[in-house]
Amino acid sequence: MTADATSASVGGRLTTAYPRHVAGKVAGAAVSLLAVLVTGFFLFRMIPGDPVRFMTGGRPVSAGQLATYRQEFGLDLPLWQQFTDYCGKALTGDLGTSYQFNAPVVDKITEALPNTLLLTGTAFVIYTVLGILLGTRSAWRHGRLGDRLNTGLALVLYSLPSFWLGLLLIVTLSVGIGPLPGLFPTGGMESGGKEGLAYAVDVAHHLVLPVVTLVAVEYGQTLLVTRSALLDEMGSDYLTTARAKGLRDDLVRRRHALPNALLPTVTLIFINLGRTVAGVILVETVFSWPGLGGLFYQALTVPDLPLVQGLFLVFAAAVILMNTLADLIYPLFDPRVGR
Amino acid sequence: METNDQYGGHHRSPGRTRFLMAAGAVALTLCAGLATPLGPAPQQARAADGGTKVLTVAVAQSVDSLSPFLAVRLLSTSIHRLTYEYLTNYDAEDNHVVPGLATKWESSPDKLTWTYTIRSDSTWSDGKRATAEDAAWTFRTMMTDPGAATANGSFVANFEKVTAPSPTRLVIKLKKPQATMTALDVPIVPRHVWEKVGDYTKFNNDKDFPVVGNGPFVLTDYKADSYVRLKANKDFWRGSPKFDELVFRYYKDQDAAVSALRKGEVSFVAGSPSLTPAQAASLKREKNIRVNDAPGRRFYALATNPGARARNGEKIGDGHPSLLDRRVRNALFMAVDRKTIIDKVFQGHAVEGAGYIPPRFSQYFWEPSDGQELAYDPAEAARLLDRAGYRKNGDGRRVGKDGEPIDYRVLCHATDPNDKAIGQYLEEWWGDLGIGVTLNCLDNVTDPWLAGEYDLAFDGWSVNPDPDFVLSIHTCAALPATPEETGATDNFICDRTYDELYARQLAEYDAGERADIVRQMESRLYDLGYMNVMAYPNAVEAYRTDQIASITTMPAEAGNIYGQDGYWSWWSAVPADSADTGGDASSTGVIIGIVAGVVVLAGLGALVAVRRRATAEDRE
């Protein structure tokens, strides 16, 4: 018998029910997306405030001008007609024009999305790897000093408000403290006026502090989930069997215990992956990162309805897509899921 | 001994190798800044590339549009002030009108025709001369294309015809007299560039750089929510700015912006709209930083619902009927201790309120006379309420004509801490009078405000050198035509005497006479008691004196730097010529790099040691 045969059937063959499983999940995702489209439209119209008055506030406008604005934004139409217009355009990829930026919503989103993905994507990769690594080691040595320190630190950092930690890092590592001068920029994504490699280095330099902030407050969650799942596995018979065969402890952990313990972590990874698109309002604000989180906040304050709706749709679509992907990938880890 | 320790070998496992590599990768990420050139606080406004003098300003507000026909936000309009000339400008000393693109102007005896002489020494940044035709075309486009009238249409609403009989002569014919003809805050654009634009509502002027202009700076680059970059216009008719470049950099968090100033990453922080007292106090202690605590251009008031109505006479909302009695309004304001508000809420960063227009606009500033002033006097306020018939009941509560205890709903901005703080004082002060207060703090106050569903509301406006707009929002003409519509009114004030004065000032071309009428309007507004101006908040901003040697404030004696009614501050700013005291950046970088490297290596060493100890246990 091979060593692998002792573990649960990770990566086992998919059953014939898998296509049906896929179809069900994809259909579910489509329905969810449709629900988001409808909910988003009506939900954001409940925000108090008149976008036209907000935008014209502080300057002389006649009632006629206000009426022209309403007409231009389609706000003079009955709600049902606004809704059908919105749905019709959304299906063709037209999310309307931002009131405050006077630009297509799609343009504003595509302008800020790469910035957000760079920040949250980089942080995501680091905190996921770090969380799994430290979570695994913590579980394997649970109860020891290292485990207690590990989980303690993770919990403390996880509990910290990200904006507070960000400001703390700015004060210490950016402005400098005592004899230590500032090492990193205080904010923004670039200094401007740079190209090629110099630009890449400049962006990387600006990226460090916000990424460190995000990693610090996020890795704990992955660590704790991984640790908890692995602890559940550790008493299993197949691990005892593996050890009895004389397999190295490291191999037992990596080849047998960890893959079976990863299901909850995979779920969390995909949830986090979906969240990366939504950006991180507080961290983006503290570090003046020009991403979707900050854009969403600005859109809400007006309320800039087309922009709010467009962003809501993108955020929700990302989460739905990632959850669907997770559902489709589960059977690869555990064939029983797809049956 | 635990089973999982039984078979540990003393060889390095692949797992440990991977773990150490991962730890190293994380450590390297954390130290990435060390791989890049260190940026210690630059002690002079000088970029690394070729000694270009750069003035960097921290801003928070997003650009709404870079088209002069669309932009309304302060940052965007400030950029237009810097990149396009207007017909006229306001003097930095005392706000009086001075030449801009126009060198002279005169009106016809019937007050309906204005003739401007356009300067011949202003050129667009592409080398072409700026002429009267550019100005005429700009105004005509706004008159005929609703899209082009988006931002500044109100300026041309009274224009009948605009012509340019010669390159240096602009003629504007009006429908009726308009005193604001020397205060047309409209950027004049180059016709040869802008006439190619198809749809003005869709063109944001933010794609092709440099943008052709004729102001003191030329817009050379823009990245949304990252930076706006401008280059000095060496051919500017008034003279080139002293800084080579002006950069507006984005700091969405004000504490981060203050940190950037401390570090020297930016030369100037304006705050949005002002630095907090705590930030100002901490910056005052810093070497090489000057805090400019200047009289602001805003008034901060408590407005009363005057019985909101539409122009057709229909009632709007449900303002408390007791507030229709002027004695009640006056009593409420006599129970507000403005001095406490200045000292405790604004912590000294404001001036006690009086008239409608802040004192920095000296020609229009008005204060009540001794007999007219509604000074802080709670006892007199109580007597006034008694005389008005609003007496206290057995519970010590004042009751309205309906016999119900009076409880006023005060609309406040949830985002403004001053509103909340003063609201708490009002609860105390008016509570002593026997009047209840319900603070209604909302993120967006527009809806209840427009619906007239409030009794009092915190209110405030920025005032321009020409006060026409802030005066116009209290005229009957500004009311909505019907309750279903939206007017330009601020808070539904409609008073015939005030309206007559407003019409007179708009038709009065003599500056002194007009200022006198404006002061009469302020007096009338004060007596009506609809607007209690409690304070004129200061503009609190800060800049680095090791980067900016001198800069013009507006008004020059004591005024603000950011958001002026002109381009004086950035145009006049002189770079500091200090020696570069931050020159040991490289050695500092090396030292820090070494220290950080040692820390990382020590960490990895400790990790290995711990691991080895563990495997030693296994070996036993």
PDB file of C-alpha atoms in Angstrom, chain B residues 334-441:
ATOM      1  CA  MET B 334     -29.670  86.053  23.295  1.00  0.00           C
ATOM      2  CA  ALA B 335     -29.347  82.742  25.109  1.00  0.00           C
ATOM      3  CA  VAL B 336     -26.381  81.673  22.959  1.00  0.00           C
ATOM      4  CA  ASP B 337     -23.007  82.491  24.474  1.00  0.00           C
ATOM      5  CA  ARG B 338     -20.832  83.104  21.431  1.00  0.00           C
ATOM      6  CA  LYS B 339     -17.724  83.663  23.511  1.00  0.00           C
ATOM      7  CA  THR B 340     -17.995  80.189  25.014  1.00  0.00           C
ATOM      8  CA  ILE B 341     -18.473  78.743  21.531  1.00  0.00           C
ATOM      9  CA  ILE B 342     -15.281  80.431  20.312  1.00  0.00           C
ATOM     10  CA  ASP B 343     -13.269  79.467  23.405  1.00  0.00           C
ATOM     11  CA  LYS B 344     -14.531  75.950  24.035  1.00  0.00           C
ATOM     12  CA  VAL B 345     -15.676  74.598  20.689  1.00  0.00           C
ATOM     13  CA  PHE B 346     -13.362  76.346  18.230  1.00  0.00           C
ATOM     14  CA  GLN B 347     -10.627  76.582  20.888  1.00  0.00           C
ATOM     15  CA  GLY B 348      -9.817  80.097  19.799  1.00  0.00           C
ATOM     16  CA  HIS B 349      -9.545  79.302  16.082  1.00  0.00           C
ATOM     17  CA  ALA B 350     -12.481  81.504  15.149  1.00  0.00           C
ATOM     18  CA  VAL B 351     -13.797  85.029  15.566  1.00  0.00           C
ATOM     19  CA  GLU B 352     -17.048  85.853  17.344  1.00  0.00           C
ATOM     20  CA  GLY B 353     -19.878  86.234  14.860  1.00  0.00           C
ATOM     21  CA  ALA B 354     -21.884  89.368  14.231  1.00  0.00           C
ATOM     22  CA  GLY B 355     -23.015  90.311  10.724  1.00  0.00           C
ATOM     23  CA  TYR B 356     -23.593  88.056   7.780  1.00  0.00           C
ATOM     24  CA  ILE B 357     -20.304  88.752   5.967  1.00  0.00           C
ATOM     25  CA  PRO B 358     -16.952  87.906   7.648  1.00  0.00           C
ATOM     26  CA  PRO B 359     -14.665  90.798   8.674  1.00  0.00           C
ATOM     27  CA  ARG B 360     -11.965  89.903   6.126  1.00  0.00           C
ATOM     28  CA  PHE B 361     -14.230  91.446   3.480  1.00  0.00           C
ATOM     29  CA  SER B 362     -13.810  94.826   5.086  1.00  0.00           C
ATOM     30  CA  GLN B 363     -15.824  96.849   2.573  1.00  0.00           C
ATOM     31  CA  TYR B 364     -18.939  94.746   3.253  1.00  0.00           C
ATOM     32  CA  PHE B 365     -18.408  93.845   6.906  1.00  0.00           C
ATOM     33  CA  TRP B 366     -21.150  95.056   9.219  1.00  0.00           C
ATOM     34  CA  GLU B 367     -21.614  94.902  12.976  1.00  0.00           C
ATOM     35  CA  PRO B 368     -24.752  95.711  14.971  1.00  0.00           C
ATOM     36  CA  SER B 369     -24.762  98.963  16.911  1.00  0.00           C
ATOM     37  CA  ASP B 370     -24.913  98.861  20.719  1.00  0.00           C
ATOM     38  CA  GLY B 371     -28.666  99.322  20.831  1.00  0.00           C
ATOM     39  CA  GLN B 372     -29.221  96.787  18.080  1.00  0.00           C
ATOM     40  CA  GLU B 373     -26.982  93.974  19.297  1.00  0.00           C
ATOM     41  CA  LEU B 374     -28.556  90.807  20.626  1.00  0.00           C
ATOM     42  CA  ALA B 375     -25.851  90.264  23.231  1.00  0.00           C
ATOM     43  CA  TYR B 376     -25.694  87.197  25.453  1.00  0.00           C
ATOM     44  CA  ASP B 377     -28.281  87.870  28.171  1.00  0.00           C
ATOM     45  CA  PRO B 378     -30.247  84.795  29.332  1.00  0.00           C
ATOM     46  CA  ALA B 379     -32.329  86.847  31.800  1.00  0.00           C
ATOM     47  CA  GLU B 380     -33.463  89.235  29.062  1.00  0.00           C
ATOM     48  CA  ALA B 381     -34.121  86.249  26.806  1.00  0.00           C
ATOM     49  CA  ALA B 382     -36.440  84.777  29.446  1.00  0.00           C
ATOM     50  CA  ARG B 383     -38.264  88.125  29.813  1.00  0.00           C
ATOM     51  CA  LEU B 384     -38.690  88.318  26.024  1.00  0.00           C
ATOM     52  CA  LEU B 385     -40.262  84.878  25.949  1.00  0.00           C
ATOM     53  CA  ASP B 386     -42.583  85.823  28.788  1.00  0.00           C
ATOM     54  CA  ARG B 387     -43.644  88.979  26.952  1.00  0.00           C
ATOM     55  CA  ALA B 388     -44.237  86.935  23.802  1.00  0.00           C
ATOM     56  CA  GLY B 389     -46.651  84.733  25.777  1.00  0.00           C
ATOM     57  CA  TYR B 390     -44.482  81.645  26.043  1.00  0.00           C
ATOM     58  CA  ARG B 391     -44.439  81.137  29.789  1.00  0.00           C
ATOM     59  CA  LYS B 392     -43.197  78.265  31.897  1.00  0.00           C
ATOM     60  CA  ASN B 393     -45.608  75.641  33.198  1.00  0.00           C
ATOM     61  CA  GLY B 394     -45.427  73.894  36.569  1.00  0.00           C
ATOM     62  CA  ASP B 395     -42.639  71.651  35.283  1.00  0.00           C
ATOM     63  CA  GLY B 396     -40.517  74.626  34.318  1.00  0.00           C
ATOM     64  CA  ARG B 397     -41.145  74.031  30.585  1.00  0.00           C
ATOM     65  CA  ARG B 398     -42.189  76.812  28.254  1.00  0.00           C
ATOM     66  CA  VAL B 399     -45.394  75.987  26.459  1.00  0.00           C
ATOM     67  CA  GLY B 400     -46.531  76.972  23.000  1.00  0.00           C
ATOM     68  CA  LYS B 401     -49.891  78.467  22.015  1.00  0.00           C
ATOM     69  CA  ASP B 402     -51.210  74.917  21.770  1.00  0.00           C
ATOM     70  CA  GLY B 403     -50.380  74.288  25.418  1.00  0.00           C
ATOM     71  CA  GLU B 404     -47.666  71.778  24.549  1.00  0.00           C
ATOM     72  CA  PRO B 405     -44.113  72.151  25.911  1.00  0.00           C
ATOM     73  CA  ILE B 406     -41.805  73.674  23.301  1.00  0.00           C
ATOM     74  CA  ASP B 407     -39.190  71.293  21.947  1.00  0.00           C
ATOM     75  CA  TYR B 408     -37.160  72.470  18.959  1.00  0.00           C
ATOM     76  CA  ARG B 409     -35.692  70.089  16.396  1.00  0.00           C
ATOM     77  CA  VAL B 410     -32.189  71.256  15.515  1.00  0.00           C
ATOM     78  CA  LEU B 411     -30.801  69.900  12.259  1.00  0.00           C
ATOM     79  CA  CYS B 412     -27.081  69.204  12.478  1.00  0.00           C
ATOM     80  CA  HIS B 413     -24.386  67.683  10.257  1.00  0.00           C
ATOM     81  CA  ALA B 414     -23.263  64.344  11.664  1.00  0.00           C
ATOM     82  CA  THR B 415     -19.883  64.887  10.022  1.00  0.00           C
ATOM     83  CA  ASP B 416     -19.260  68.198  11.800  1.00  0.00           C
ATOM     84  CA  PRO B 417     -18.065  67.866  15.403  1.00  0.00           C
ATOM     85  CA  ASN B 418     -18.707  71.580  15.960  1.00  0.00           C
ATOM     86  CA  ASP B 419     -22.420  71.108  15.297  1.00  0.00           C
ATOM     87  CA  LYS B 420     -22.628  68.357  17.885  1.00  0.00           C
ATOM     88  CA  ALA B 421     -20.622  70.250  20.492  1.00  0.00           C
ATOM     89  CA  ILE B 422     -22.637  73.440  20.106  1.00  0.00           C
ATOM     90  CA  GLY B 423     -25.821  71.375  20.062  1.00  0.00           C
ATOM     91  CA  GLN B 424     -24.996  70.145  23.538  1.00  0.00           C
ATOM     92  CA  TYR B 425     -24.494  73.731  24.709  1.00  0.00           C
ATOM     93  CA  LEU B 426     -27.859  74.663  23.189  1.00  0.00           C
ATOM     94  CA  GLU B 427     -29.517  71.866  25.146  1.00  0.00           C
ATOM     95  CA  GLU B 428     -28.091  73.415  28.307  1.00  0.00           C
ATOM     96  CA  TRP B 429     -28.657  77.094  27.522  1.00  0.00           C
ATOM     97  CA  TRP B 430     -32.140  76.741  26.065  1.00  0.00           C
ATOM     98  CA  GLY B 431     -32.972  74.147  28.689  1.00  0.00           C
ATOM     99  CA  ASP B 432     -32.387  76.874  31.278  1.00  0.00           C
ATOM    100  CA  LEU B 433     -34.957  78.936  29.388  1.00  0.00           C
ATOM    101  CA  GLY B 434     -37.408  76.043  29.653  1.00  0.00           C
ATOM    102  CA  ILE B 435     -37.106  75.036  26.031  1.00  0.00           C
ATOM    103  CA  GLY B 436     -36.312  71.499  24.925  1.00  0.00           C
ATOM    104  CA  VAL B 437     -33.829  70.689  22.160  1.00  0.00           C
ATOM    105  CA  THR B 438     -33.746  67.576  19.997  1.00  0.00           C
ATOM    106  CA  LEU B 439     -30.536  67.341  18.016  1.00  0.00           C
ATOM    107  CA  ASN B 440     -31.118  65.684  14.673  1.00  0.00           C
ATOM    108  CA  CYS B 441     -27.626  64.901  13.398  1.00  0.00           C
TER     109      CYS B 441
END
